[in-house]
Amino acid sequence: MKANPGYKWCLTANQAAKTQTSTVTNRKKLWAFASDPAKDLPSLRKVTRSDEMPQCNFMMAGFTALTEKFIQRTGPDRGTDELAQTLNYYLCDILEEMLIFGGDIFKFAGDAVLVLWRTPPQELAKTISLVLQCSRQIQRKYGSCDTHVGQKVQLKIGISAGPMDLLVVGDRRRQYFLICGQALDEVCEAEQLANAGEVILSATSWELCEQHRLRTRRLAGKRAVKVTGMDQMSWSECQDALRKLVQHPRSHHLEGEGAMRPALLLPSGPNAHDVLSKYISEAALRKLDDRVPLDLFSELRPVTSLFVQLQLTAGISTVDIRTILHDASRMMLEILCPHKGEINKIFLFDKGCMFLCVFGLGGEKLPYESIHALQSAIQIFNSCSTLLMEIDAVSVAVTSGTVFCGVTGHPLRHEYTVIGQKVNLAARMMVHYPGLVSCDAVTYASSRLPPYYFKELPERKMKGLSHPGTVYQYVGITKKSIFGMGLTKKRSEYAPLLGREKEIDLFDSCLKAYEDLGQRHILAFEGTMGSGKSHLLTELAYLGQAAGHRVVAMELLEVNVRQSFSAIRTLMARALGLQDSEPCSARQCTLQTKLRGTIEESSYCLLNDIFLVEFPVSDKVREMHGTERKKELHSTWAKVLEKTIGGEFGIFVIDNAHFIDPASWSIMSPVLRNVSYFMVMSLAPGYARTEGFCKAAADNTTSQKITYLHLDELKPSAVVQKVCQNLRVDSISRDLARFLIQRSSGIPYYCKELLRCLLCNNMLLFRSRRRGEKAEDNWESLITSAVEASPLAATSSSSVGNDGRVCIIRPDVNPENTVLPTTLKEIALAQLDRIKPLKQMVLKFAAVIGPVFTTQLLSHILPDGVRHKMNCLLDMLVSDNILKWLKTTEVPEDVQDPTKGPGTSWQAESGAERPSPSKKTTERQSGVLVFCVPLLREAAYELWPERQRVALHHKCAAFLERHAHKCRSCSQGDFVAFHRFTVASTQEGGSCQGPADQGDSHSWEALVLAGEQLKKDRTHAPEGALQQQQAFLEEDFGVAGRFLAKSEQTAELPSKTDRKHSSTCSRECKAIVESVLVPLARHYVAIGDAARAFYYLLESVAAYLHVSNSYMALMKLNEAEVLRNSVEKKANVIACFEEATFLSLKGEVCWHMGHVKLAKKMLREALSLLGRQFPRTSIGAFVKSQVEKLPRATYVARRASSLPQEARRKRLAWLLRQSCCLSLLEHLFSLEGTSSGRTFSRLAARMKANTDRAADSYRAADSCHR
């Protein structure tokens, strides 16, 4: 699908529209909505007969099926991104045609667009002809379009004309505009009657148009007609019609007319800002206020979509429609606002009156989002069903998933909306499951509500959706939920709670004090979501029961906090033993038995509502007025609660006590001060109830009665034990342990979800220990043995019956490339959305760079308008504990800035100079920052649409390539000598522009510091972790080091490999490989450039060998192997020299690991690809040695001088790689100690000597031609 490239403005980070528009710089002109500035309240405005409005409604046929194709082909995230790109591509050119023909885009509705032409009555016929000509031209150009997923996108167009009503509904905070009237009904009907590629004219517009111009065909049983042909209007006729449109710009050209609205008037005056802001989405308005560039609005976000359909009574008047929509919108805004939801759009289309509401847009993400959406849905359903008149039915559908949240449309007419498969699914569910609240399986699962809140619905076929999944009805509060539930977490006798010994000891001591002294006590555990509060309380409840105590346990949910008296009802019902399955009479009998003597007989009727019983209302209660009755009600409940809690010795356990509703707490609080009890509860930070308990624990008057403890993260040893316990293995590999410890930050739920993600993606491998078994001598066995080396074992109690099984990460996968699980992404986004949009934007840019980044690189990729604010924003993010500055370390004097010397291989060898830094660059502040929470970085990174993300990876790669070389002490060349001259230029993807182009004088030092931090993160615990965790991971790294040291004892390195470098050189090169080479490979993998990614993986391997880190060289070779296998079917992706270098590096690593035979095999294959066959037999060695004795120096020198510079340097790289292979073969054969070995060793030495002489000739020729 090809579209005008000048309007792909919203797809890349810095791509501007060719159209000259002030949508970014002038905020007023950005807003495409209008209102009456004199009125601040919703209104109804009649478009008079002098302002007739022809309108065109076009819809894309096959849009839902196209969405499904994208999702099936590339997954929910990338598929949603590609769908949004395709829609923007397609809409952009169509809307361009509409605007040129004088139309005004009035409303977007996913796959449909409503366009208006405002004209005087006397020009109506001419304007209809103009609209028809525009529509037919669009059908010719864009009526049927193929997509790369094999699904056609086709257009259906309906046209009508006539007066209509403009409705403005909402409240003082948010307002929405729409139109209604016969013309709207007719255009919707015309569009529905149209088939793909057709233009249908409504009955009214057919009567009013210039019929002599048209060739039409009647539709059976309909008054509308299909337009089959038309006599085209001339250019002058079109110009004349355009001039007579109401408030149309003087020219039909688009340049400079971005603010004009032919159909609506923009307000002006001092209050224009306040009026217009009411029509803008809260999420978009927040970004506008923070001056976020418009092309950075778009994100891929997990959100919850809520569709509401109000089926209006037939024949309803316009005034009644306005009243209904006004009342409905106000009710919905009141319901949605506390839940951080918002109405994205309201429209009257083919499905009736619909409201699209969204939860989780930028800056509005909340924990338990699905619960918030379901609560809102049931409240909206009940309110609209009972309070609105002239409504036949209310249907609500809720779905959850990743959607495109951002700007869509044309640069001059666009809106902030959501697009995706989950939005389409909600719209379909709303139609196919009318009269109830339905939700998809994802919302059902993510809410984590008990099953009795839902009812499974029968499966129904939905157009365009092949596998919609199970659909549920959300029924909300039921009889069972009224009586509450116990702790949902189950304790396994084979899997004791790990890492909470301190908390269990505290429980035992507090319980013993309560038993001995009988004084009331509250033991409160506060922890973040996922810290294991529920599992801890389940364990404590079990221990209390095991000690012979009566335990009353309950769990509160987020829905309970807005249900008055839900907490006290649940607590009393469970303490009194009331069961939801009992009949009403049985519950009444239980209450009378247990409460005899506690309350008066006349007060039993006050318990009817709370316990669903039917005691007769006494005369005493009947005579009470409202205030008196409420006071008596509270007094009765307090007596029941006092009897329930203080009546006998027991332990009360409340999970999620921060969800105690205010009404319950008003009764519970005074009672808890007067009775003796022992209560254990869990709390989450950020809630008023939690803060209250925290203050009470700190108060001297109540501190002895409340013990408040914050749950710390699990220690690494406990994380390892938990993983082994969950996987039922004896041990896990160190790489898996390090991944889970660093990513989970010691939070049990995070660890569980990450582990589940690895299992679902088949990234783990289970093996039985092979003690004493000799491994095969091949590459796969070498990788496996290295990964399995010194695994981390769990305690003996957790590994019973596991038969010595070990779990490792599959050698062919990289866990760093896994997509963050949706559950963790939503938690991270809820934290991320607490910060302002501009800080969030900077964080998103930093996330593309990596977990550690330099300010120079961040400045290079930031937009120009934000760069000057960077340091201030970074300081604020540091104060928010999202980022942290690395401590500045003294850089030794011999650490040289690469700008003072050559930065490429040929420069290193030939002595060419690099440009010196500019004064502006040198003075810029530099530094290195680290993400405090890895999950925040991953969540921020995954918000980027693919096009923008790829563009940023290109910029990062272009910046880092200037530093992709050895340090000055090591000659500053490529780690694979003259590597870059053997393949296509690595600078084709872009070059550094602006300040970074001249080379910042501090860039090298900052990258060295960043590399040291990255190495530390890879081999040690994150900074700020517990000391025990630090020691644990240092031991981890030490074991790996001993494994490598043992493998390296097999031989010494040849002197020619040049590893006798200084400690300073080793430090710099070790850091650069971590901060430059490894990230470059990652950036090019993200870009999709396999050849360049392979190039930098080879550079990384050579660099690790250069600093004597054979283990990491082996791991990077494994990554290169996986990448090579993924592209081996594509021709010419991996160059011949790259393949030979890959094999030669394999041989070197095999030798380091003690696999001499495998090393020889790899080196022979590498030489074969390099054009130097190494014989395998003694006869072949004899013949080869005779050939090598032949003189060839003159020929080589003459050939070297005749080649162009680029070819000469490429040949030199081949010769140096041959020399390296031959040097290793010489050394390996010399270790055999046999006559055959000595023969091959002498041959390798002779071949190497000839190769070195040839290389010297090429160097000399290169020097002479400079």
Coordinates of C-alpha atoms in Angstrom, one line a residue, residues 896-905 907-908 914 960-976 980 1004 1007 1068-1073 1076-1077 1080 1095-1096 1099 1103 1106:
Q896 CA 42.7 8.7 26.4
D897 CA 39.7 10.1 24.6
P898 CA 39.3 8.4 21.3
T899 CA 38.8 11.7 19.5
K900 CA 42.6 12.3 20.0
G901 CA 43.4 9.3 17.8
P902 CA 41.9 7.2 15.0
G903 CA 38.5 5.6 15.4
T904 CA 38.5 3.0 12.6
S905 CA 40.7 0.1 11.7
Q907 CA 42.9 4.9 10.7
A908 CA 44.5 2.9 13.4
R914 CA 40.4 12.3 13.7
L960 CA 28.0 4.1 19.3
E961 CA 29.7 3.1 16.0
R962 CA 32.2 6.0 16.5
H963 CA 33.4 4.3 19.7
A964 CA 33.4 0.7 18.4
H965 CA 37.1 0.1 18.6
K966 CA 39.9 -0.8 21.0
C967 CA 41.4 1.6 23.5
R968 CA 44.4 3.8 22.6
S969 CA 46.9 1.4 24.2
C970 CA 45.6 -1.4 21.9
S971 CA 46.0 0.7 18.7
Q972 CA 42.4 1.7 18.5
G973 CA 41.6 -0.6 15.7
D974 CA 38.7 -3.1 15.2
F975 CA 38.9 -6.1 17.5
V976 CA 38.8 -8.2 14.3
R980 CA 34.8 -3.1 8.7
W1004 CA 34.8 7.7 25.9
L1007 CA 31.2 4.8 28.0
E1068 CA 38.9 0.1 29.1
C1069 CA 38.4 -2.7 26.6
K1070 CA 36.4 -4.7 29.1
A1071 CA 34.1 -1.7 29.5
I1072 CA 33.8 -0.8 25.8
V1073 CA 32.7 -4.3 24.9
V1076 CA 29.4 -0.3 22.9
L1077 CA 29.8 -3.6 21.1
L1080 CA 25.4 -2.3 19.0
Y1095 CA 29.1 -8.1 12.6
Y1096 CA 29.0 -6.7 16.1
E1099 CA 33.4 -7.9 17.3
A1103 CA 36.8 -8.3 22.3
H1106 CA 41.0 -9.9 23.8

